[in-house]
Short mmCIF file of C-alpha atoms in Angstrom, two decimals:
data_model
loop_
_atom_site.label_atom_id
_atom_site.label_comp_id
_atom_site.label_asym_id
_atom_site.label_seq_id
_atom_site.Cartn_x
_atom_site.Cartn_y
_atom_site.Cartn_z
CA UNK A 448 58.67 136.21 -100.27
CA UNK A 449 57.59 136.36 -103.88
CA UNK A 450 55.89 139.07 -105.89
CA UNK A 451 52.79 136.99 -106.29
CA UNK A 452 52.53 136.59 -102.54
CA UNK A 453 52.49 140.34 -102.13
CA UNK A 454 50.00 140.85 -104.96
CA UNK A 455 47.74 138.21 -103.47
CA UNK A 456 47.80 140.02 -100.16
CA UNK A 457 47.22 143.37 -101.84
CA UNK A 458 44.02 141.94 -103.30
CA UNK A 459 42.90 140.78 -99.87
CA UNK A 460 43.77 144.20 -98.52
CA UNK A 461 41.67 145.92 -101.15
CA UNK A 462 38.72 143.74 -100.29
CA UNK A 463 39.07 144.46 -96.57
CA UNK A 464 39.74 148.13 -97.30
CA UNK A 465 36.53 148.36 -99.29
CA UNK A 466 34.56 147.19 -96.29
CA UNK A 467 36.29 149.67 -93.99
CA UNK A 468 35.70 152.41 -96.54
CA UNK A 469 31.97 151.68 -96.76
CA UNK A 470 31.56 151.87 -93.00
CA UNK A 471 33.93 154.82 -92.55
CA UNK A 472 32.02 156.98 -95.03
CA UNK A 473 28.83 156.82 -93.01
CA UNK A 474 30.79 157.46 -89.85
CA UNK A 475 32.39 160.51 -91.37
CA UNK A 476 29.16 161.92 -92.79
CA UNK A 477 27.34 162.07 -89.48
CA UNK A 478 30.46 163.33 -87.75
CA UNK A 479 30.91 166.15 -90.22
CA UNK A 480 27.40 167.49 -89.68
CA UNK A 481 26.76 166.82 -86.00
CA UNK A 482 30.27 166.29 -84.55
CA UNK A 483 28.83 162.96 -83.48
CA UNK A 484 31.18 160.04 -83.01
CA UNK A 485 28.68 157.28 -83.60
CA UNK A 486 29.81 154.04 -82.01
CA UNK A 487 26.49 152.46 -82.94
CA UNK A 488 27.35 152.72 -86.61
CA UNK A 489 29.01 149.29 -86.65
CA UNK A 490 25.88 147.71 -85.22
CA UNK A 491 23.88 148.96 -88.16
CA UNK A 492 26.22 146.84 -90.27
CA UNK A 493 25.17 143.81 -88.24
CA UNK A 494 21.48 144.64 -88.68
CA UNK A 495 22.05 144.81 -92.42
CA UNK A 496 23.73 141.41 -92.48
CA UNK A 497 20.89 139.77 -90.52
CA UNK A 498 18.28 141.43 -92.65
CA UNK A 499 19.93 140.06 -95.80
CA UNK A 500 20.08 136.54 -94.35
CA UNK A 501 16.40 136.62 -93.40
CA UNK A 502 15.42 137.84 -96.84
CA UNK A 503 17.54 135.24 -98.61
CA UNK A 504 16.60 132.29 -96.40
CA UNK A 505 12.93 133.08 -95.85
CA UNK A 506 12.05 134.05 -99.38
CA UNK A 507 14.78 132.18 -101.29
CA UNK A 508 15.73 135.36 -103.01
CA UNK A 509 19.19 135.89 -104.51
CA UNK A 510 21.97 137.91 -102.92
CA UNK A 511 21.17 141.14 -104.72
CA UNK A 512 17.66 141.15 -103.28
CA UNK A 513 19.06 140.55 -99.81
CA UNK A 514 21.54 143.35 -100.37
CA UNK A 515 18.91 145.81 -101.51
CA UNK A 516 16.53 144.86 -98.72
CA UNK A 517 19.32 145.16 -96.16
CA UNK A 518 20.24 148.64 -97.42
CA UNK A 519 16.66 149.87 -97.23
CA UNK A 520 16.00 148.34 -93.84
CA UNK A 521 19.28 149.62 -92.38
CA UNK A 522 18.57 153.08 -93.77
CA UNK A 523 15.24 153.03 -92.01
CA UNK A 524 16.79 151.85 -88.74
CA UNK A 525 19.52 154.49 -89.05
CA UNK A 526 16.92 157.22 -89.44
CA UNK A 527 14.97 155.84 -86.51
CA UNK A 528 18.05 155.76 -84.27
CA UNK A 529 18.77 159.36 -85.21
CA UNK A 530 15.19 160.41 -84.49
CA UNK A 531 14.96 158.64 -81.15
CA UNK A 532 18.48 158.88 -79.72
CA UNK A 533 20.34 161.74 -81.35
CA UNK A 534 17.80 164.38 -82.31
CA UNK A 535 16.89 165.15 -78.69
CA UNK A 536 20.60 165.91 -78.20
CA UNK A 537 20.82 168.56 -80.89
CA UNK A 538 23.04 171.27 -79.48
CA UNK A 539 24.38 169.06 -76.69
CA UNK A 540 28.14 168.68 -76.31
CA UNK A 541 30.15 166.03 -78.11
CA UNK A 542 30.70 163.94 -74.99
CA UNK A 543 26.97 163.54 -74.40
CA UNK A 544 26.46 162.44 -77.99
CA UNK A 545 29.37 160.01 -77.84
CA UNK A 546 28.07 158.38 -74.66
CA UNK A 547 24.61 158.14 -76.16
CA UNK A 548 26.01 156.38 -79.20
CA UNK A 549 27.71 153.86 -76.91
CA UNK A 550 24.38 153.28 -75.18
CA UNK A 551 22.65 152.79 -78.53
CA UNK A 552 25.37 150.34 -79.51
CA UNK A 553 24.97 148.28 -76.36
CA UNK A 554 21.21 148.38 -76.76
CA UNK A 555 21.28 147.15 -80.36
CA UNK A 556 23.80 144.41 -79.61
CA UNK A 557 21.80 143.09 -76.68
CA UNK A 558 18.55 143.37 -78.55
CA UNK A 559 20.23 141.29 -81.24
CA UNK A 560 21.33 138.66 -78.73
CA UNK A 561 17.81 138.50 -77.28
CA UNK A 562 15.98 138.28 -80.59
CA UNK A 563 18.25 136.32 -82.93
CA UNK A 564 20.38 134.62 -80.24
CA UNK A 565 24.08 135.03 -79.65
CA UNK A 566 24.78 131.90 -81.69
CA UNK A 567 26.49 132.68 -84.97
CA UNK A 568 24.28 132.05 -87.95
CA UNK A 569 25.29 130.70 -91.34
CA UNK A 570 25.42 133.13 -94.17
CA UNK A 571 25.06 131.07 -97.32
CA UNK A 572 25.50 132.53 -100.75
CA UNK A 573 25.70 131.09 -104.22
CA UNK A 574 28.67 129.02 -105.30
CA UNK A 575 29.30 131.54 -108.06
CA UNK A 576 30.57 134.05 -105.49
CA UNK A 577 33.33 131.82 -104.23
CA UNK A 578 34.49 130.96 -107.72
CA UNK A 579 38.21 131.66 -108.06
CA UNK A 580 39.74 133.22 -111.11
CA UNK A 581 43.30 132.02 -111.60
CA UNK A 582 45.77 134.44 -113.10
CA UNK A 583 49.11 132.69 -112.97
CA UNK A 584 49.62 131.93 -109.31
CA UNK A 585 47.24 134.62 -108.14
CA UNK A 586 43.66 133.78 -107.41
CA UNK A 587 40.81 136.25 -107.16
CA UNK A 588 37.35 135.23 -106.05
CA UNK A 589 34.20 136.71 -107.49
CA UNK A 590 33.50 137.84 -103.95
CA UNK A 591 36.58 140.06 -103.89
CA UNK A 592 35.68 141.54 -107.26
CA UNK A 593 32.10 142.15 -106.16
CA UNK A 594 33.15 143.92 -102.95
CA UNK A 595 35.61 146.13 -104.76
CA UNK A 596 33.38 147.13 -107.68
CA UNK A 597 30.31 147.58 -105.52
CA UNK A 598 32.26 149.87 -103.19
CA UNK A 599 33.67 151.92 -106.04
CA UNK A 600 30.20 152.16 -107.57
CA UNK A 601 28.64 153.34 -104.30
CA UNK A 602 31.40 155.89 -103.72
CA UNK A 603 30.89 157.27 -107.23
CA UNK A 604 27.16 157.42 -106.67
CA UNK A 605 27.65 159.26 -103.39
CA UNK A 606 30.09 161.68 -105.01
CA UNK A 607 27.51 162.47 -107.68
CA UNK A 608 24.92 162.93 -104.97
CA UNK A 609 26.92 165.44 -102.91
CA UNK A 610 28.12 167.44 -105.91
CA UNK A 611 25.17 167.37 -108.31
CA UNK A 612 22.01 167.32 -106.24
CA UNK A 613 20.39 170.08 -104.25
CA UNK A 614 20.16 167.94 -101.13
CA UNK A 615 23.77 166.79 -101.53
CA UNK A 616 25.11 170.32 -101.77
CA UNK A 617 22.96 171.23 -98.77
CA UNK A 618 24.58 168.35 -96.89
CA UNK A 619 28.05 169.70 -97.61
CA UNK A 620 26.91 173.14 -96.54
CA UNK A 621 25.63 171.70 -93.27
CA UNK A 622 28.89 169.91 -92.63
CA UNK A 623 30.64 173.24 -92.84
CA UNK A 624 28.36 175.70 -91.09
CA UNK A 625 25.04 174.72 -89.59
CA UNK A 626 23.93 178.24 -88.71
CA UNK A 627 24.59 179.61 -92.18
CA UNK A 628 22.92 176.54 -93.67
CA UNK A 629 19.76 177.35 -91.75
CA UNK A 630 19.86 180.92 -93.02
CA UNK A 631 19.74 179.47 -96.54
CA UNK A 632 16.50 177.73 -95.67
CA UNK A 633 18.00 174.26 -95.27
CA UNK A 634 16.08 172.04 -92.87
CA UNK A 635 18.89 170.54 -90.79
CA UNK A 636 16.77 167.65 -89.53
CA UNK A 637 16.05 166.51 -93.07
CA UNK A 638 19.71 166.66 -94.02
CA UNK A 639 20.76 164.75 -90.90
CA UNK A 640 18.12 162.08 -91.48
CA UNK A 641 19.35 161.75 -95.04
CA UNK A 642 22.98 161.41 -93.90
CA UNK A 643 21.97 158.68 -91.47
CA UNK A 644 20.00 156.86 -94.15
CA UNK A 645 22.87 156.92 -96.64
CA UNK A 646 25.53 156.02 -94.09
CA UNK A 647 23.45 153.16 -92.69
CA UNK A 648 22.67 151.84 -96.16
CA UNK A 649 26.37 151.75 -96.96
CA UNK A 650 27.15 150.06 -93.65
CA UNK A 651 24.55 147.43 -94.48
CA UNK A 652 26.38 146.66 -97.73
CA UNK A 653 29.55 146.20 -95.71
CA UNK A 654 27.70 143.89 -93.33
CA UNK A 655 26.35 141.72 -96.14
CA UNK A 656 29.79 141.55 -97.74
CA UNK A 657 31.44 140.60 -94.45
CA UNK A 658 28.82 137.91 -93.90
CA UNK A 659 29.17 136.56 -97.41
CA UNK A 660 32.94 136.49 -97.10
CA UNK A 661 33.18 134.73 -93.76
CA UNK A 662 30.04 132.64 -94.20
CA UNK A 663 28.68 133.48 -90.76
CA UNK A 664 27.27 136.39 -88.80
CA UNK A 665 26.59 137.14 -85.14
CA UNK A 666 25.08 140.01 -83.13
CA UNK A 667 28.49 141.38 -82.14
CA UNK A 668 30.02 141.24 -85.61
CA UNK A 669 29.70 145.02 -86.07
CA UNK A 670 31.79 146.08 -83.12
CA UNK A 671 35.31 145.61 -84.47
CA UNK A 672 34.56 146.79 -88.02
CA UNK A 673 32.81 149.82 -86.52
CA UNK A 674 35.83 150.63 -84.40
CA UNK A 675 38.21 150.16 -87.32
CA UNK A 676 36.03 152.26 -89.57
CA UNK A 677 36.31 155.01 -86.98
CA UNK A 678 40.08 154.65 -87.14
CA UNK A 679 39.88 154.69 -90.96
CA UNK A 680 37.79 157.87 -90.87
CA UNK A 681 40.31 159.52 -88.55
CA UNK A 682 43.25 158.41 -90.69
CA UNK A 683 41.60 159.84 -93.79
CA UNK A 684 40.60 163.05 -92.05
CA UNK A 685 37.35 162.79 -90.18
CA UNK A 686 34.47 164.63 -91.82
CA UNK A 687 35.80 164.21 -95.32
CA UNK A 688 34.08 161.65 -97.56
CA UNK A 689 37.03 161.08 -99.91
CA UNK A 690 39.19 160.96 -96.78
CA UNK A 691 37.04 158.20 -95.27
CA UNK A 692 37.29 156.16 -98.45
CA UNK A 693 41.04 156.65 -98.67
CA UNK A 694 41.44 155.93 -94.96
CA UNK A 695 39.51 152.69 -95.38
CA UNK A 696 41.82 151.48 -98.12
CA UNK A 697 44.98 152.64 -96.39
CA UNK A 698 43.93 150.82 -93.25
CA UNK A 699 42.75 147.63 -94.99
CA UNK A 700 45.87 147.38 -97.11
CA UNK A 701 48.33 148.12 -94.34
CA UNK A 702 46.60 145.78 -91.94
CA UNK A 703 46.79 142.85 -94.37
CA UNK A 704 50.31 143.68 -95.55
CA UNK A 705 51.66 144.02 -92.01
CA UNK A 706 50.22 140.63 -91.12
CA UNK A 707 51.61 139.13 -94.34
CA UNK A 708 55.07 140.63 -94.17
CA UNK A 709 55.84 140.28 -90.47
CA UNK A 710 56.79 136.89 -89.04
CA UNK A 711 53.73 134.71 -88.28
CA UNK A 712 54.22 135.04 -84.51
CA UNK A 713 53.05 138.67 -84.74
CA UNK A 714 49.83 138.02 -86.65
CA UNK A 715 47.92 137.92 -83.37
CA UNK A 716 48.62 141.62 -83.01
CA UNK A 717 46.58 142.38 -86.08
CA UNK A 718 44.17 144.76 -84.34
CA UNK A 719 47.05 146.47 -82.57
CA UNK A 720 48.60 147.24 -85.98
CA UNK A 721 45.50 149.23 -86.83
CA UNK A 722 46.08 151.58 -83.95
CA UNK A 723 49.79 151.66 -84.64
CA UNK A 724 49.03 152.90 -88.15
CA UNK A 725 46.65 155.45 -86.69
CA UNK A 726 49.30 156.80 -84.35
CA UNK A 727 51.86 157.08 -87.14
CA UNK A 728 49.44 158.92 -89.44
CA UNK A 729 48.33 161.31 -86.72
CA UNK A 730 51.93 162.05 -85.76
CA UNK A 731 52.66 163.11 -89.32
CA UNK A 732 49.31 164.63 -90.25
CA UNK A 733 47.28 165.50 -87.15
CA UNK A 734 44.15 166.27 -89.20
CA UNK A 735 44.36 163.00 -91.12
CA UNK A 736 45.42 162.41 -94.70
CA UNK A 737 42.82 164.63 -96.38
CA UNK A 738 41.62 166.50 -93.32
CA UNK A 739 41.47 170.22 -92.91
CA UNK A 740 42.50 171.57 -89.54
CA UNK A 741 39.75 173.83 -88.36
CA UNK A 742 39.37 175.95 -85.30
CA UNK A 743 36.77 174.74 -82.86
CA UNK A 744 33.53 176.44 -83.74
CA UNK A 745 31.98 178.56 -81.05
CA UNK B 35 6.89 195.81 -92.73
CA UNK B 36 8.96 194.58 -89.80
CA UNK B 37 8.08 195.38 -86.23
CA UNK B 38 9.79 194.33 -83.03
CA UNK B 39 7.85 194.91 -79.87
CA UNK B 40 9.30 194.60 -76.36
CA UNK B 41 11.76 191.92 -77.38
CA UNK B 42 13.89 190.35 -74.61
CA UNK B 43 16.68 187.98 -75.56
CA UNK B 44 18.76 185.91 -73.17
CA UNK B 45 21.91 183.88 -73.59
CA UNK B 46 21.45 181.44 -70.75
CA UNK B 47 20.79 183.74 -67.82
CA UNK B 48 22.38 186.77 -69.33
CA UNK B 49 20.02 189.29 -70.78
CA UNK B 50 21.52 190.41 -74.07
CA UNK B 51 18.67 192.51 -75.37
CA UNK B 52 16.17 194.38 -73.18
CA UNK B 53 12.71 195.23 -74.42
CA UNK B 54 13.71 196.40 -77.81
CA UNK B 55 11.03 197.89 -80.02
CA UNK B 56 11.79 198.98 -83.53
CA UNK B 57 10.15 199.35 -86.88
CA UNK B 58 11.27 199.09 -90.47
CA UNK B 59 8.86 200.36 -93.12
CA UNK B 60 8.75 199.06 -96.66
CA UNK B 61 11.49 200.56 -98.83
CA UNK B 62 13.33 202.01 -95.85
CA UNK B 63 16.98 201.65 -94.97
CA UNK B 64 17.29 201.56 -91.21
CA UNK B 65 20.65 201.55 -89.46
CA UNK B 66 21.18 199.81 -86.14
CA UNK B 67 24.19 201.36 -84.45
CA UNK B 68 26.06 200.70 -81.27
CA UNK B 69 29.30 199.53 -79.75
CA UNK B 70 30.53 195.96 -79.55
CA UNK B 71 28.24 193.83 -77.43
CA UNK B 72 25.35 196.28 -77.55
CA UNK B 73 23.03 193.57 -78.91
CA UNK B 74 22.93 194.44 -82.59
CA UNK B 75 23.85 191.01 -83.92
CA UNK B 76 21.60 189.36 -81.34
CA UNK B 77 18.67 191.40 -82.59
CA UNK B 78 19.29 190.33 -86.18
CA UNK B 79 19.61 186.70 -85.13
CA UNK B 80 16.26 186.89 -83.40
CA UNK B 81 14.67 188.22 -86.59
CA UNK B 82 16.12 185.41 -88.70
CA UNK B 83 15.11 182.87 -86.07
CA UNK B 84 18.51 181.47 -85.13
CA UNK B 85 17.82 182.49 -81.54
CA UNK B 86 14.45 182.88 -79.90
CA UNK B 87 13.43 185.89 -77.85
CA UNK B 88 12.16 185.08 -74.36
CA UNK B 89 9.38 187.62 -74.65
CA UNK B 90 8.04 190.19 -77.06
CA UNK B 91 6.89 189.85 -80.63
CA UNK B 92 8.58 190.02 -84.00
CA UNK B 93 6.09 190.61 -86.78
CA UNK B 94 7.00 190.61 -90.45
CA UNK B 95 4.31 191.42 -93.03
CA UNK B 96 1.67 190.49 -90.49
CA UNK B 97 3.37 187.16 -89.75
CA UNK B 98 4.49 186.29 -86.22
CA UNK B 99 8.07 185.16 -86.76
CA UNK B 100 8.31 183.48 -83.36
CA UNK B 101 6.17 180.68 -84.81
CA UNK B 102 8.38 180.23 -87.87
CA UNK B 103 11.36 177.89 -87.60
CA UNK B 104 14.72 179.32 -88.59
CA UNK B 105 14.99 177.50 -91.92
CA UNK B 106 11.60 178.83 -93.00
CA UNK B 107 12.33 182.48 -92.26
CA UNK B 108 14.16 182.98 -95.54
CA UNK B 109 11.05 181.71 -97.28
CA UNK B 110 9.03 184.59 -95.84
CA UNK B 111 11.28 187.04 -97.68
CA UNK B 112 14.00 187.84 -95.16
CA UNK B 113 17.64 187.31 -96.09
CA UNK B 114 20.27 187.51 -93.38
CA UNK B 115 23.76 188.40 -94.50
CA UNK B 116 25.59 187.35 -91.34
CA UNK B 117 28.49 188.86 -89.46
CA UNK B 118 31.85 187.45 -90.51
CA UNK B 119 30.43 186.54 -93.93
CA UNK B 120 29.94 182.85 -93.11
CA UNK B 121 30.36 181.70 -96.68
CA UNK B 122 30.75 177.95 -97.21
CA UNK B 123 34.48 178.02 -97.83
CA UNK B 124 34.82 174.47 -99.15
CA UNK B 125 32.00 174.96 -101.64
CA UNK B 126 32.45 176.75 -104.93
CA UNK B 127 31.32 180.33 -105.44
CA UNK B 128 28.51 179.12 -107.68
CA UNK B 129 27.38 176.52 -105.14
CA UNK B 130 27.31 179.22 -102.47
CA UNK B 131 25.15 181.44 -104.63
CA UNK B 132 22.79 178.61 -105.55
CA UNK B 133 22.36 177.75 -101.87
CA UNK B 134 21.04 181.27 -101.45
CA UNK B 135 18.22 180.22 -103.76
CA UNK B 136 17.78 176.89 -101.93
CA UNK B 137 14.02 177.24 -101.39
CA UNK B 138 13.28 178.62 -104.82
CA UNK B 139 12.03 176.43 -107.66
CA UNK B 140 11.77 178.99 -110.48
CA UNK B 141 14.85 177.95 -112.42
CA UNK B 142 14.60 180.62 -115.09
CA UNK B 143 14.30 183.41 -112.56
CA UNK B 144 17.13 181.96 -110.49
CA UNK B 145 19.39 182.08 -113.52
CA UNK B 146 18.33 185.62 -114.19
CA UNK B 147 19.18 186.64 -110.62
CA UNK B 148 22.50 184.85 -110.95
CA UNK B 149 23.34 186.94 -114.02
CA UNK B 150 22.26 190.05 -112.13
CA UNK B 151 24.61 189.21 -109.26
CA UNK B 152 27.43 188.56 -111.71
CA UNK B 153 26.92 192.04 -113.18
CA UNK B 154 26.81 193.49 -109.68
CA UNK B 155 30.00 191.66 -108.70
CA UNK B 156 31.90 190.66 -111.86
CA UNK B 157 34.65 189.09 -109.77
CA UNK B 158 32.21 186.38 -108.64
CA UNK B 159 31.58 185.39 -112.25
CA UNK B 160 35.30 185.10 -112.82
CA UNK B 161 35.71 182.91 -109.75
CA UNK B 162 32.49 180.90 -109.88
CA UNK B 163 34.30 177.55 -110.02
CA UNK B 164 36.77 178.40 -107.24
CA UNK B 165 36.06 177.37 -103.68
CA UNK B 166 34.86 180.30 -101.61
CA UNK B 167 37.70 179.85 -99.11
CA UNK B 168 40.20 181.00 -101.73
CA UNK B 169 38.54 184.41 -102.08
CA UNK B 170 39.82 187.53 -100.32
CA UNK B 171 37.82 188.98 -97.43
CA UNK B 172 36.20 191.62 -99.60
CA UNK B 173 35.31 189.10 -102.28
CA UNK B 174 33.82 186.82 -99.64
CA UNK B 175 31.66 189.70 -98.42
CA UNK B 176 30.45 190.23 -101.98
CA UNK B 177 29.67 186.53 -102.17
CA UNK B 178 27.77 186.68 -98.88
CA UNK B 179 25.72 189.61 -100.19
CA UNK B 180 25.14 187.86 -103.51
CA UNK B 181 24.10 184.70 -101.70
CA UNK B 182 21.61 186.66 -99.60
CA UNK B 183 20.20 188.34 -102.71
CA UNK B 184 19.72 184.99 -104.44
CA UNK B 185 16.71 184.32 -102.20
CA UNK B 186 15.08 187.40 -103.77
CA UNK B 187 14.35 188.90 -100.38
CA UNK B 188 12.04 191.79 -99.64
CA UNK B 189 13.96 192.55 -96.44
CA UNK B 190 17.73 192.21 -96.15
CA UNK B 191 19.53 192.11 -92.81
CA UNK B 192 23.15 193.18 -93.14
CA UNK B 193 25.40 192.46 -90.19
CA UNK B 194 28.62 194.48 -90.26
CA UNK B 195 29.17 194.16 -94.00
CA UNK B 196 32.21 196.44 -93.94
CA UNK B 197 33.96 194.89 -90.94
CA UNK B 198 37.63 194.19 -91.52
CA UNK B 199 37.59 195.21 -95.17
CA UNK B 200 40.05 197.42 -97.05
CA UNK B 201 38.71 200.95 -97.73
CA UNK B 202 38.24 200.17 -101.41
CA UNK B 203 35.96 197.24 -100.58
CA UNK B 204 34.10 199.27 -97.96
CA UNK B 205 33.24 201.82 -100.65
CA UNK B 206 32.12 199.07 -102.99
CA UNK B 207 29.91 197.44 -100.36
CA UNK B 208 28.20 200.72 -99.47
CA UNK B 209 27.75 201.48 -103.15
CA UNK B 210 25.90 198.19 -103.50
CA UNK B 211 23.77 198.88 -100.43
CA UNK B 212 22.84 202.28 -101.86
CA UNK B 213 21.99 200.61 -105.16
CA UNK B 214 19.79 198.01 -103.45
CA UNK B 215 17.95 200.76 -101.65
CA UNK B 216 17.41 202.43 -105.03
CA UNK B 217 15.96 199.14 -106.26
CA UNK B 218 13.31 199.40 -103.58
CA UNK B 219 14.72 196.77 -101.20
CA UNK B 220 14.05 197.19 -97.51
CA UNK B 221 17.24 197.02 -95.47
CA UNK B 222 18.14 196.74 -91.82
CA UNK B 223 21.82 197.53 -91.54
CA UNK B 224 23.96 196.82 -88.49
CA UNK B 225 27.19 198.77 -88.56
CA UNK B 226 30.00 199.88 -86.33
CA UNK B 227 30.98 202.33 -88.99
CA UNK B 228 28.24 204.74 -87.91
CA UNK B 229 29.19 207.56 -90.22
CA UNK B 230 29.00 205.40 -93.32
CA UNK B 231 25.78 203.80 -92.18
CA UNK B 232 24.00 207.07 -91.44
CA UNK B 233 25.08 208.44 -94.78
CA UNK B 234 23.02 205.82 -96.60
CA UNK B 235 20.27 205.27 -94.01
CA UNK B 236 16.84 206.91 -93.74
CA UNK B 237 16.55 206.35 -90.03
CA UNK B 238 18.61 204.85 -87.28
CA UNK B 239 18.50 203.37 -83.80
CA UNK B 240 21.36 203.49 -81.35
CA UNK B 241 21.73 200.48 -79.09
CA UNK B 242 23.59 200.61 -75.81
CA UNK B 243 24.05 197.56 -73.57
CA UNK B 244 20.99 195.85 -74.94
CA UNK B 245 18.47 198.63 -75.15
CA UNK B 246 17.64 201.44 -77.51
CA UNK B 247 19.14 204.74 -76.33
CA UNK B 248 18.32 206.94 -79.27
CA UNK B 249 16.38 206.88 -82.48
CA UNK B 250 15.63 209.30 -85.26
CA UNK B 251 16.24 210.16 -88.86
CA UNK B 252 19.75 209.75 -90.14
CA UNK B 253 20.17 213.51 -90.28
CA UNK B 254 19.09 213.94 -86.67
CA UNK B 255 21.46 211.25 -85.49
CA UNK B 256 24.35 212.64 -87.49
CA UNK B 257 23.79 216.00 -85.82
CA UNK B 258 23.27 214.56 -82.32
CA UNK B 259 26.07 215.44 -79.92
CA UNK B 260 26.01 212.10 -78.07
CA UNK B 261 26.20 210.19 -81.33
CA UNK B 262 29.00 212.41 -82.53
CA UNK B 263 30.95 211.87 -79.37
CA UNK B 264 30.45 208.14 -79.07
CA UNK B 265 30.37 206.91 -82.65
CA UNK B 266 31.59 209.56 -85.03
CA UNK B 267 34.86 210.36 -83.33
CA UNK B 268 34.15 213.90 -82.34
#
């Protein structure tokens, strides 16, 4: 086992971690405001991927156009899902919201199968993306670089948004105390819609990147990444945006490294590792890596 | 300025407030007194719209508040300084104060009010970059008051501002309330510390198990035997 082997796997882990981070952030945002565990979040990722493919194939537009279109469309769908499925449940208990999100997830997946067929579809991108840079024995594709820098860029943008803008600060206020936020004159519905839009847009980026990386997409492609992003959000400390990003990278890196370092016969247990990591983290830090233990609000 | 008429408030099937009617005139400081669970906080919540009365009317400056959604109430000129302070502990002191001015657009005036609050509570200026959760209880109460004032309210609802504070902070808080009254602000003050409240108030109402048992000027209430026995310790 050489150093280059480990570095190569670290790079793969960072690329996977970026995708988990993108999805986990949206997951964490809506959880922090509504205490909603949104299992439909992963399906938004799938919608984004399909939207990008349709834009790129139908109009022969480049990847960036597909990416932008996917973000906008997913944001719109995210806001619509919130309006239709979750807003009527404002004030309902967490279990009701969780079950609703499962229903939304099943609905979106089946709608996908009915409209775009269950057959996987090719996701073709330019050759330039798969170009490999060789540094000694290590190779890095443009794809990996794009995923990483795009993710970092989006996280920075989001950080600026929540610290520097009026709406962003209002969002953080809502995630802490909804009643007090209303007393300030903050319209909760607007903030929630905005959180859904941002989270869905980021999930769409993850969807496009997943599609571009594996070269194919299908209506159920969002399920596993959605579940793992949930795990990433919990590892990082659910409700915390930096926590979700950190959790994504911790999970992506450890998943890849465990597969790489353990004997090949165990690589089939890849998804089990994810939950193993979760259990270990929660045993040591029950609130997650960056989480704050808070009393249940009455 | 503010008038509650026959207000009934329920939590589920439990009637928390029964046909309350009360009035606050412009420039007045009215105290709402009563034991734990008498319905004081509930009444304030109904005014700021975070719960809805089942019947009765709440009229502020001729406006029927039952038709105004909670996040718009502050825009009508009512600031609610809630029980237990409810500051945003993960946000900085400055962010908390600026959220108080969330609906305002007059940047210059906002900055002027911010300076005013910093002179009122110099400790907040010192700690403006710190997260509110790191402040002491008394400092958090000052922040909560400052945050409420940042909306430039014409009516301020104070819910137990002295609760759980050290005597020194209690004095400071009441000093500020007296000062705000001097500035011409209208105040509805909920307090368990009846003696302190009646000292600064013009008038008062005494709530008992959800309805008004007594009302009168502060002097009358201070001299009332029932009030003395129940709330003034003698």
